[in-house]
Every structure is written in C-alpha cells, then in structure tokens.
Short mmCIF file of C-alpha atoms in Angstrom, two decimals:
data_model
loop_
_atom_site.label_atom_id
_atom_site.label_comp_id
_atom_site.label_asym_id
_atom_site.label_seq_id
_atom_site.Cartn_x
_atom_site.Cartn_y
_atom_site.Cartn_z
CA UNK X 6 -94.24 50.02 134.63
CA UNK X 7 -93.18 53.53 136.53
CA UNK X 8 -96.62 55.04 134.87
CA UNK X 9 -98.98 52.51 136.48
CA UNK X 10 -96.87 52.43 139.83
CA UNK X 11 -97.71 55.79 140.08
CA UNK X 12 -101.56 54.92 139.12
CA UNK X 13 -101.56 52.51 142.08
CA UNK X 14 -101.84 49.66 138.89
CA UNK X 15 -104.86 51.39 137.05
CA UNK X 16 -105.58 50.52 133.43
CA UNK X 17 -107.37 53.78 131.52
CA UNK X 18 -110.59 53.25 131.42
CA UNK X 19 -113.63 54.87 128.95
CA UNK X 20 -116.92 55.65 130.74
CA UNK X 21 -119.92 56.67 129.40
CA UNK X 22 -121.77 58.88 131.88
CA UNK X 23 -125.99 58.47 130.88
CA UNK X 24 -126.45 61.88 132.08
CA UNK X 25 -124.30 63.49 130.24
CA UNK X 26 -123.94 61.57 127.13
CA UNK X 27 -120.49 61.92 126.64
CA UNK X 28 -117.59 59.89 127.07
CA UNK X 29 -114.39 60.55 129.17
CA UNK X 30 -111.21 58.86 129.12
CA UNK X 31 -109.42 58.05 132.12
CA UNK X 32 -105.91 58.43 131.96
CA UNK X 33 -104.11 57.75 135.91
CA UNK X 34 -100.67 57.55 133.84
CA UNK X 35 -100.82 61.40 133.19
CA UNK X 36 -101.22 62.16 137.17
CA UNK X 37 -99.40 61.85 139.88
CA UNK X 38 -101.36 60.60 143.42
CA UNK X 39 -104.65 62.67 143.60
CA UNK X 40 -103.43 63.93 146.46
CA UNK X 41 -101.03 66.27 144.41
CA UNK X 42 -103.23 66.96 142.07
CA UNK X 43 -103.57 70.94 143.14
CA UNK X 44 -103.89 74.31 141.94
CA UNK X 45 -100.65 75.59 141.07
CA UNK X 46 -102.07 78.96 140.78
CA UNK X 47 -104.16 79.54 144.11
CA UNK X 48 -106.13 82.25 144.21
CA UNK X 49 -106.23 85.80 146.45
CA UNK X 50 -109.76 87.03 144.58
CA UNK X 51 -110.04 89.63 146.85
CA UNK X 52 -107.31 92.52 147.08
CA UNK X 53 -107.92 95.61 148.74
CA UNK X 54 -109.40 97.64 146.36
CA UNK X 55 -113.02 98.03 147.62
CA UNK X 56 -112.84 101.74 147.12
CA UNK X 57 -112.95 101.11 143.74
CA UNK X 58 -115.15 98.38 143.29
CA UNK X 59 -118.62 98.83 141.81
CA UNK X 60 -120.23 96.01 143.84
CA UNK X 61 -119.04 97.19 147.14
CA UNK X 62 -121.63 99.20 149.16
CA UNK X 63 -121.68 102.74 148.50
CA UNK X 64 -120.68 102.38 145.36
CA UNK X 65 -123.98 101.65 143.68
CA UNK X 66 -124.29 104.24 141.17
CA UNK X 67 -121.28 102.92 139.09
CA UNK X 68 -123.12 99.85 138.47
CA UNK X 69 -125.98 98.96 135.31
CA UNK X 70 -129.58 99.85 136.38
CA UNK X 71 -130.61 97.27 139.49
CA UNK X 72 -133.75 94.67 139.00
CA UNK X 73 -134.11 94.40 142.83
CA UNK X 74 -132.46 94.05 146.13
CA UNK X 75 -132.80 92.61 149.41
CA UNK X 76 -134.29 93.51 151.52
CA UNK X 77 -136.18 95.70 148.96
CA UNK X 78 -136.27 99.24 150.58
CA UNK X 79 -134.38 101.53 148.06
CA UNK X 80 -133.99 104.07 150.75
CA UNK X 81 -132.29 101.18 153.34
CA UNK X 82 -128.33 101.84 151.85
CA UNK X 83 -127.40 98.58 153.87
CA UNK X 84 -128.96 95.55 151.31
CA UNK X 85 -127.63 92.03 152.06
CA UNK X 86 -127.31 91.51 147.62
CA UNK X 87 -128.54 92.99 144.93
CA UNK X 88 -129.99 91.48 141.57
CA UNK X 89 -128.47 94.25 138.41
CA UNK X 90 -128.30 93.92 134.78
CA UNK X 91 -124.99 92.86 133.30
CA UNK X 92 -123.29 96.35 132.21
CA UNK X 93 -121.73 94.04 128.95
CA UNK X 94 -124.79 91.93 128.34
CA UNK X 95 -123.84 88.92 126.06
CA UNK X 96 -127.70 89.34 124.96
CA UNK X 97 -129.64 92.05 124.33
CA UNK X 98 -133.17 92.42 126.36
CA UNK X 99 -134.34 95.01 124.31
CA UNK X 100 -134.64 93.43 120.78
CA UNK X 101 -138.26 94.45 119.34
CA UNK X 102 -139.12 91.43 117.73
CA UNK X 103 -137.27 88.49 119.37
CA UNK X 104 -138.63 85.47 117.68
CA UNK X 105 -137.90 86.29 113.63
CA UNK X 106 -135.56 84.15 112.48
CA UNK X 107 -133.82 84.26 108.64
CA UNK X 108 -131.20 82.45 107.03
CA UNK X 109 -127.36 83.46 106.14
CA UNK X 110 -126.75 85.95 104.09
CA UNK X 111 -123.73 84.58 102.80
CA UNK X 112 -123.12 80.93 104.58
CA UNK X 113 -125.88 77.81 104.99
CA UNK X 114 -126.27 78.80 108.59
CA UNK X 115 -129.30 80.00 110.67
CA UNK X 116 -129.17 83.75 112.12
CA UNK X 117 -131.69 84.93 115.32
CA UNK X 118 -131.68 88.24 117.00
CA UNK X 119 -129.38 88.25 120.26
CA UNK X 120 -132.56 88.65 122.35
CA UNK X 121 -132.49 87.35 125.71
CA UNK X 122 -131.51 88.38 129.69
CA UNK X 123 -128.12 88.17 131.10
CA UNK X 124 -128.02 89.50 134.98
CA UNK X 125 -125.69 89.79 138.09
CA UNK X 126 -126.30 88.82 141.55
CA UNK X 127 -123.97 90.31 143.75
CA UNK X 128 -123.95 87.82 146.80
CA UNK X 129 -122.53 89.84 149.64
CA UNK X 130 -122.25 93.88 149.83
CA UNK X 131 -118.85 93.47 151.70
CA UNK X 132 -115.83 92.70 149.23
CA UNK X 133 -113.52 90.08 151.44
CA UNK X 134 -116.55 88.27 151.95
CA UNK X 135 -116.47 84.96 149.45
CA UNK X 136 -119.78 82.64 149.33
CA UNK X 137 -118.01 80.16 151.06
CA UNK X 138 -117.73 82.69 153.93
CA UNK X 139 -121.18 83.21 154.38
CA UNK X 140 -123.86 81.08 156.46
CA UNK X 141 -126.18 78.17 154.77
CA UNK X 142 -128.55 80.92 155.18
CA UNK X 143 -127.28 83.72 153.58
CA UNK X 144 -126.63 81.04 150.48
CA UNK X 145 -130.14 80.08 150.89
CA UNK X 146 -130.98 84.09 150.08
CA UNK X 147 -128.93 83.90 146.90
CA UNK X 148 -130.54 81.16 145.68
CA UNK X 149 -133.47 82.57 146.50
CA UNK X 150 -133.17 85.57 144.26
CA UNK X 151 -132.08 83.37 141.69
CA UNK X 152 -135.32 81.95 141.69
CA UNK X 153 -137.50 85.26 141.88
CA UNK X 154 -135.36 86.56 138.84
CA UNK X 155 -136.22 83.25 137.30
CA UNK X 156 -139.72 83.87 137.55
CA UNK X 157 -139.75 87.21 136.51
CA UNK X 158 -138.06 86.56 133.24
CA UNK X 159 -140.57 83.86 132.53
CA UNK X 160 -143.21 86.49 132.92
CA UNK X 161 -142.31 88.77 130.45
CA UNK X 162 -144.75 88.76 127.83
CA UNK X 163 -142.60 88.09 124.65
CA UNK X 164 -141.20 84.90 126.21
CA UNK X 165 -144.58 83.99 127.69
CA UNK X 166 -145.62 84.34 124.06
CA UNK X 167 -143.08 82.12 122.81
CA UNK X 168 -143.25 79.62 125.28
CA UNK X 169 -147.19 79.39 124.22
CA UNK X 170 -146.17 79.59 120.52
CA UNK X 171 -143.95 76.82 120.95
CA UNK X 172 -146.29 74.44 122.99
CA UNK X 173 -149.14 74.99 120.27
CA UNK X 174 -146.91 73.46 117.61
CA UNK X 175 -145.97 70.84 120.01
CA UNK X 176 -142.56 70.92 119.66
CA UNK X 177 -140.13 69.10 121.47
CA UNK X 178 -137.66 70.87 123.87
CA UNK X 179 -134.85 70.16 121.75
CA UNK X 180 -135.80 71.59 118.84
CA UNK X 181 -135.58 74.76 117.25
CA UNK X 182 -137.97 75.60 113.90
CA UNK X 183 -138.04 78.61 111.73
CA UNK X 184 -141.51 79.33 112.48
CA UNK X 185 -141.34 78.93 116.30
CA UNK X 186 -137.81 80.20 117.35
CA UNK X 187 -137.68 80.03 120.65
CA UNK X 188 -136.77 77.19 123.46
CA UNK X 189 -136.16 79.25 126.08
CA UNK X 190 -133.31 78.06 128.56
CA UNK X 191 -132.01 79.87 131.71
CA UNK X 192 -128.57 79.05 132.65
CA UNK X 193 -127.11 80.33 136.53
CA UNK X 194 -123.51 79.72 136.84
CA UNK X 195 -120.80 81.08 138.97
CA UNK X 196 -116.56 82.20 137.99
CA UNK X 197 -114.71 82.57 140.90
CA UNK X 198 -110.99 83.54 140.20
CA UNK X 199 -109.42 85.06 136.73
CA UNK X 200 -108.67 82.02 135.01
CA UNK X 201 -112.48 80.76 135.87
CA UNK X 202 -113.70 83.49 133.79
CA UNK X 203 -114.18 85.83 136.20
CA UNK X 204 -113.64 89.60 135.55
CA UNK X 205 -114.55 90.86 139.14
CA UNK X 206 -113.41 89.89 142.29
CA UNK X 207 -116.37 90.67 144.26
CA UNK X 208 -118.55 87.92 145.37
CA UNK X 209 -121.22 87.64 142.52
CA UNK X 210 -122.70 85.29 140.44
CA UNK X 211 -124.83 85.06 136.54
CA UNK X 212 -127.83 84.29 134.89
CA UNK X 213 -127.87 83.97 131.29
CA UNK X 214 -131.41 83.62 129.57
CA UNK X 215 -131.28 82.45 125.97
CA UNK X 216 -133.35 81.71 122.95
CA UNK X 217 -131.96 78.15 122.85
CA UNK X 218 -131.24 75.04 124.23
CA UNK X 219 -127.48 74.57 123.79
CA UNK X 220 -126.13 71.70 122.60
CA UNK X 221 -124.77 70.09 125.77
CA UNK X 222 -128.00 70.77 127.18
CA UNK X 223 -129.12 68.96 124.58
CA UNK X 224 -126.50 66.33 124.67
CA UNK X 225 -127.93 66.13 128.68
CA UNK X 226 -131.51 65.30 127.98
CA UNK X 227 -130.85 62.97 125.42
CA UNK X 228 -128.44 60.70 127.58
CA UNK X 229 -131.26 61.09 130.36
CA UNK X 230 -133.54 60.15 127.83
CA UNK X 231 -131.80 57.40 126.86
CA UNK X 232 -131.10 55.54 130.29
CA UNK X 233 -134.54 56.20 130.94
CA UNK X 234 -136.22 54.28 127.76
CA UNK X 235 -133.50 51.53 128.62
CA UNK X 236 -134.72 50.92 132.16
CA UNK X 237 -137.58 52.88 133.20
CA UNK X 238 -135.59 55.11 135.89
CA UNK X 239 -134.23 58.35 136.18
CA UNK X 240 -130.47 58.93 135.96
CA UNK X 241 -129.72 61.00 138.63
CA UNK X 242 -132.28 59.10 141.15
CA UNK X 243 -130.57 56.14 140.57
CA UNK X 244 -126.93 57.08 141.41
CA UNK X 245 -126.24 55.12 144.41
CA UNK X 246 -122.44 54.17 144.79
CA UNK X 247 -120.68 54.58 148.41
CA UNK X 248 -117.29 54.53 146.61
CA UNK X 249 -119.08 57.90 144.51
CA UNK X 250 -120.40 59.55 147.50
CA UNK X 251 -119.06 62.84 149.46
CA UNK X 252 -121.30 64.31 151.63
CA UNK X 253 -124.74 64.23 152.33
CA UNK X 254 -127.39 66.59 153.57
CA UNK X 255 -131.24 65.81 154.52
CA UNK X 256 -132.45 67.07 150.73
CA UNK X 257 -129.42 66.50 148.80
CA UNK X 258 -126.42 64.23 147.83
CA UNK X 259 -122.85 65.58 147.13
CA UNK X 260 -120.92 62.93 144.60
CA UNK X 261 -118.08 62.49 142.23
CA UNK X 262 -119.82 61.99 138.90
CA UNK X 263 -119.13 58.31 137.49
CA UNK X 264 -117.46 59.38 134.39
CA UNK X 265 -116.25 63.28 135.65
CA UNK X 266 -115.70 65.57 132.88
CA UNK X 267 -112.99 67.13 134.97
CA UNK X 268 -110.81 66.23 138.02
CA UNK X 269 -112.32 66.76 141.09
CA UNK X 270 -115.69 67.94 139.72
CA UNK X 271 -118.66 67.55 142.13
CA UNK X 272 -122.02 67.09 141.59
CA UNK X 273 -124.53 68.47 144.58
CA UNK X 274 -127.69 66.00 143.80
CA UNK X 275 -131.29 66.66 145.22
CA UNK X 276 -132.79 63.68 146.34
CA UNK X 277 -136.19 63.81 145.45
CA UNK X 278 -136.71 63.86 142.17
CA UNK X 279 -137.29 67.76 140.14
CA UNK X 280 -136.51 69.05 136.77
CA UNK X 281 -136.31 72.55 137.60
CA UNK X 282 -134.29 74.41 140.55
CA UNK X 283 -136.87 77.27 140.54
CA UNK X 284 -139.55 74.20 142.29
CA UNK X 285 -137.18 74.34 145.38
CA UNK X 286 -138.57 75.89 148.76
CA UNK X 287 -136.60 78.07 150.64
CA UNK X 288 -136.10 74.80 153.72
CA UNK X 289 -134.37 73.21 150.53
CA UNK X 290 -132.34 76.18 149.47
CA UNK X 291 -130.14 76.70 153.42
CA UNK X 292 -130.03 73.04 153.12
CA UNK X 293 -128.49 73.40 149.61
CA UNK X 294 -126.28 75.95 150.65
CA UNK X 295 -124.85 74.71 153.68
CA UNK X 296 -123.55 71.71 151.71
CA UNK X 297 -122.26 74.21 148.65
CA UNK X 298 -120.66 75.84 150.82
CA UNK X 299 -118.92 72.38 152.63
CA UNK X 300 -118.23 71.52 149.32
CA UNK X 301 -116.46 74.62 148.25
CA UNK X 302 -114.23 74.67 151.62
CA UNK X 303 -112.99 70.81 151.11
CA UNK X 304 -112.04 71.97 147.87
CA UNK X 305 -110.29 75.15 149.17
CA UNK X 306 -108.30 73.20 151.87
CA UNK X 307 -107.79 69.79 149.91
CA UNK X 308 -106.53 71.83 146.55
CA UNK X 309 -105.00 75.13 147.29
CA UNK X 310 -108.15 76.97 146.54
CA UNK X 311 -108.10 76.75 143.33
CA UNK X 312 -110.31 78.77 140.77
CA UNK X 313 -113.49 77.08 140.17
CA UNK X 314 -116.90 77.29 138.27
CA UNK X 315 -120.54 76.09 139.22
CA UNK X 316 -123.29 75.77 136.76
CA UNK X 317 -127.22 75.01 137.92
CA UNK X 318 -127.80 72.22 135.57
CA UNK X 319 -131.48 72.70 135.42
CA UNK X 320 -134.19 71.72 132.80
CA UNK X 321 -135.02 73.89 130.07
CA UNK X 322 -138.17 76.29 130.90
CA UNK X 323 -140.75 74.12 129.15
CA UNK X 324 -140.87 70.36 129.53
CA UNK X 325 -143.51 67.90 129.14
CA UNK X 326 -145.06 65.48 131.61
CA UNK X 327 -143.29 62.76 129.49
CA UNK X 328 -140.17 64.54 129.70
CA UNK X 329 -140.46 65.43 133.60
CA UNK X 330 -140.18 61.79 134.73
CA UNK X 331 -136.27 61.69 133.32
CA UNK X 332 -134.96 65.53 133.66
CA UNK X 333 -133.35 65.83 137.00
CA UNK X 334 -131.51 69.02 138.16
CA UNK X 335 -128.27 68.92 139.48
CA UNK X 336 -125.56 72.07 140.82
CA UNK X 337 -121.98 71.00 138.82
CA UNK X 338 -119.37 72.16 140.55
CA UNK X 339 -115.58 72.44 138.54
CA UNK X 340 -112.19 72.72 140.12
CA UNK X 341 -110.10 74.71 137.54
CA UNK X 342 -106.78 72.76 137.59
CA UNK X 343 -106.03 71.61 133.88
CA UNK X 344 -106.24 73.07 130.27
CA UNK X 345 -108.03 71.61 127.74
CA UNK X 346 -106.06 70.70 124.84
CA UNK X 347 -106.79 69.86 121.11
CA UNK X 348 -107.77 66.50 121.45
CA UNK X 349 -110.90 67.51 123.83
CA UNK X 350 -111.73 70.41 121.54
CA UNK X 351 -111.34 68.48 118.39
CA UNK X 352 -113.26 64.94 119.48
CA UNK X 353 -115.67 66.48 123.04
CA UNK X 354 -114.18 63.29 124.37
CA UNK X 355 -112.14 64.80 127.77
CA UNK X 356 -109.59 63.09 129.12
CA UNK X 357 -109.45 62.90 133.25
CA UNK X 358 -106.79 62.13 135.27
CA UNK X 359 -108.08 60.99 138.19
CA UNK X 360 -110.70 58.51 138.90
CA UNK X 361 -113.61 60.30 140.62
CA UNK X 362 -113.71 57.00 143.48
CA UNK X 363 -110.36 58.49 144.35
CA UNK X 364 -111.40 62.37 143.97
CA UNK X 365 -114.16 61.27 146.74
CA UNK X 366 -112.19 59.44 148.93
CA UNK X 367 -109.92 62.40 148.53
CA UNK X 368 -112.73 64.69 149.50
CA UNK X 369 -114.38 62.60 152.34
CA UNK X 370 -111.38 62.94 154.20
CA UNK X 371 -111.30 66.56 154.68
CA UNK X 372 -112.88 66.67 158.38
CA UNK X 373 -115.22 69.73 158.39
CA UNK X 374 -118.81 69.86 160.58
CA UNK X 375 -121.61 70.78 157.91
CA UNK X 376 -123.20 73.86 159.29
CA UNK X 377 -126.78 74.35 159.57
#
C-alpha cells in the first residue's frame, strides 16, 4: 500500500512504443514523486582550465587536422566553430577497400573493415560557453554544419559507389549482403558531462558515419513500418496527446515519448513530415534550436542539471519512396539519472520509473519565454 501511495495509486504498466519497437515497463513503485526524481550528481562541465584545452581558441594546433570552420577564412583566428576529425576515430576513413567483406576466421560471425567517418564539431570557441548558453541562432549554425559535413561525406566517391552498388541490387535498407556491404548510416549525437560519455568539457558535439544500420535503427524502422502497414499513417505524424506534449515551436513539437525508454527523455518532433535532418532549411534549424535549447534549460533547472545525451534520430542515407512515407526524424534527448541494470541488458526491455504524462507535466511547468 506505501509503494502505490507514493505512485499517486499507479498500477505498472507495459507500453509498446510503434516507433521504437520496444517495450518499457513502467514501474512508479521504484520512484519517489517525479518531482524528486534528480541528478544526484549535477554537473560543473566547465572548470577553468581553458589554457589547456584543445578546443579553446588559440589552441588549434593541438587538435586532429580541421574539415572546415566558420566562417571559413583560415587566416580569420576568431571562427564561431569548427568541424575536425576525431583525434581517436572509432572508424577508420582511410581503409583502401571499404566494401570487402569475409567471414570469421575462427567463430560463425561476419568481419568488415572499420571504414567509415567519425568527426567533432566544436560548438562555441569560448570554453564556459555550453549550447544551452548560446542563441537559437548560433544552434541554428551548428546544425548547420552538421548538415554540410553530412553532405560531404555522402560525396565521397567510395560511399557514393556503395550507395549505387547497393540500390542496383535493390536491397532493402535493413539489410546487409556479402556482396553489397554497405548501408551507410550517419549518426550525430551529443555527451555532455563525464558520466554521459563525454571526455571533454568543451562545448562539442559527434558524427559517426558507419557501414551499417545498427540494430536499434533497425528495430526503429521496423516498428515505423509496422504502425504504418496497420493503419496507413506515419508514427511520429500521428502523435497527438496534450497530456504528452511540452513545448511547441512553429516547425516542431517537444513531447514525452508514450512509452520513454528513460525518465524524463524528450523527443523534439518536426511537424511536417521528413526522413532525413539534412532536408531541413536553415528557417527550420534557429527554430529547432531555440526549442533545444528551452528544452535543455527546463531540464537544467527542473533536475539539477544533470548529464545528458542527444541523438539525431534520422533515416538511414538511402531510403525508398515506399519507405519515405513512414521514416520520420526525430532529435532524442536523455536525462542521465539512472543505471541500467541486468535485467535491461539481458531482456532490451527498460524499466522507467516515471510515467512520461507526469515527466511533461513536470516539464511544462518550468516557466521560461522560448527565445527567437
């Protein structure tokens, strides 16, 4: 009885989120009001130790050779960010023949070369400065580079080549074949803090090319798949419910995801439908980042700024016309304020202690102005 006095009288519940595919328990026994349900480890990602920091300006030369920077005069020292290679690439760019693929030598398992792209963006030249410091602007810019390295990386010729390899056997997305290797997918994600994953405290975010489509990515398009053979709709265009809503902008929708992987995650929705974040305008990208960068403050203020992650859950590189009427983009935005324990490795099933209706009601009543 205690238990669900504490849960306000909430049963668990299982939900099945279509977009996802996966299924979450909720568990409102585990957690106390969501209210208290904050970072016990808040984070200061920004000590002062500029001096020695190889993002800060001035201290370009200890960084891995720069793709570009903006604005793009080399000989201008002050640049607003700056696109580099990752100096401990988790992928290798520089793999001669990217597309052979063998089998094990000694286990029933398939074996690729490590070719792919994996970048930095440094957001900000000044080292206090977080992204949720800067103006919807400035996050327009970032996203804007992501989207020129986007397209640059498509253009190389070996992925060009396997992207046309691939179409010509008319394989599906999801697939992967020994004598077309490659699905290319581009993932953009963001640690802030040290338990997040992040190794540097300077403002600065990733993108991670690889040679295929993960399995939660694969997991995705299935479930969108899926709801869309059922009823002839799209997912993500379909998600509707007050009780789910944040925050609003005039291209995009800010909402606790029906069955949340994680407390407090947020999902920052565009409106009108798109498979790919590189389609967006630059109009659409200050309007994206002045609500990223709402979102980011309420949950700062509302719980303890805690360490977080964001992911650009885009589309992989090549989908079909079929495919595009289903595959809707979304920014996924997660709170770091539990562990994941054996169960959720062992079964993918997560268990969530708070009900995203009260993680949004939580979050709509944080009273900031979304700046323009």
């Amino acid at each position: 009885m205690a238990s669900q006095h504490q849960s306000g009288g909430r049963s668990p519940e299982l939900r099945h989120d279509p977009v996802t595919n996966r299924w979450v328990i909720f568990s409102p026994a585990r957690a106390k009001r969501p209210t208290d349900f904050k970072s016990k480890n808040p984070q200061n990602p920004n000590p002062n130790n500029n001096s020695s920091c190889p993002f800060c300006i001035g201290n370009e030369h200890e960084c891995a050779p720069e793709i570009f920077r903006v604005p793009p005069d080399l000989n201008d020292p002050n640049w607003k960010l700056r696109v580099i290679e990752n100096l401990y690439p988790a992928l290798s760019r520089n793999l001669e023949c990217p597309c052979e693929e063998k089998q094990g030598m000694e286990f029933p398992g398939r074996v690729i070369g490590g070719f792919g792209f994996h970048d930095v963006v440094i957001e900000n030249p000044v080292h206090s400065v977080q992204l949720s410091d800067m103006e919807p602007r400035e996050i327009g810019e970032v996203f804007l580079a992501y989207k020129k390295r986007i397209q640059q990386i498509l253009s190389v010729q070996s992925i060009k080549y396997v992207q046309q390899n691939k179409l010509s056997y008319g394989l599906s997305f999801s697939c992967l074949s020994i004598t077309t290797v490659f699905a290319f997918h581009l993932k953009v994600f963001k640690n802030h803090g040290v338990s997040a994953g992040a190794s540097m405290s300077h403002s600065h975010s990733q993108i991670l090319a690889l040679p295929v489509i993960p399995s939660s990515v694969s997991a995705r398009l299935e479930g969108m798949k899926e709801y869309f053979e059922k009823t002839g709709k799209c997912s993500l265009c379909e998600v509707r419910a007050k009780e789910l809503l944040i925050d609003e902008s005039s291209h995009f929708i800010s909402i606790a995801p029906f069955a949340a992987t994680f407390p407090f995650e947020i999902w920052i929705i565009p409106r009108v439908h798109s498979s790919h974040f590189h389609e967006l305008d630059f109009e659409k990208m200050v309007d994206l980042g002045g609500l990223l960068k709402l979102m980011l403050r309420k949950i700062s203020l509302q719980l303890n700024n805690p360490p977080f992650n964001f992911m650009i859950q885009t589309s992989p590189v090549q989908v079909k016309e079929s495919e595009s009427c289903y595959t809707h983009w979304f920014l996924q935005i997660v709170p770091q304020l539990s562990g994941v324990g054996g169960f959720e490795i062992g079964t993918g099933c997560y268990i969530n202690p708070v009900f995203p209706e009260d993680a949004a009601k939580v979050m709509r009543e944080v009273n900031l102005p979304m700046q323009d």
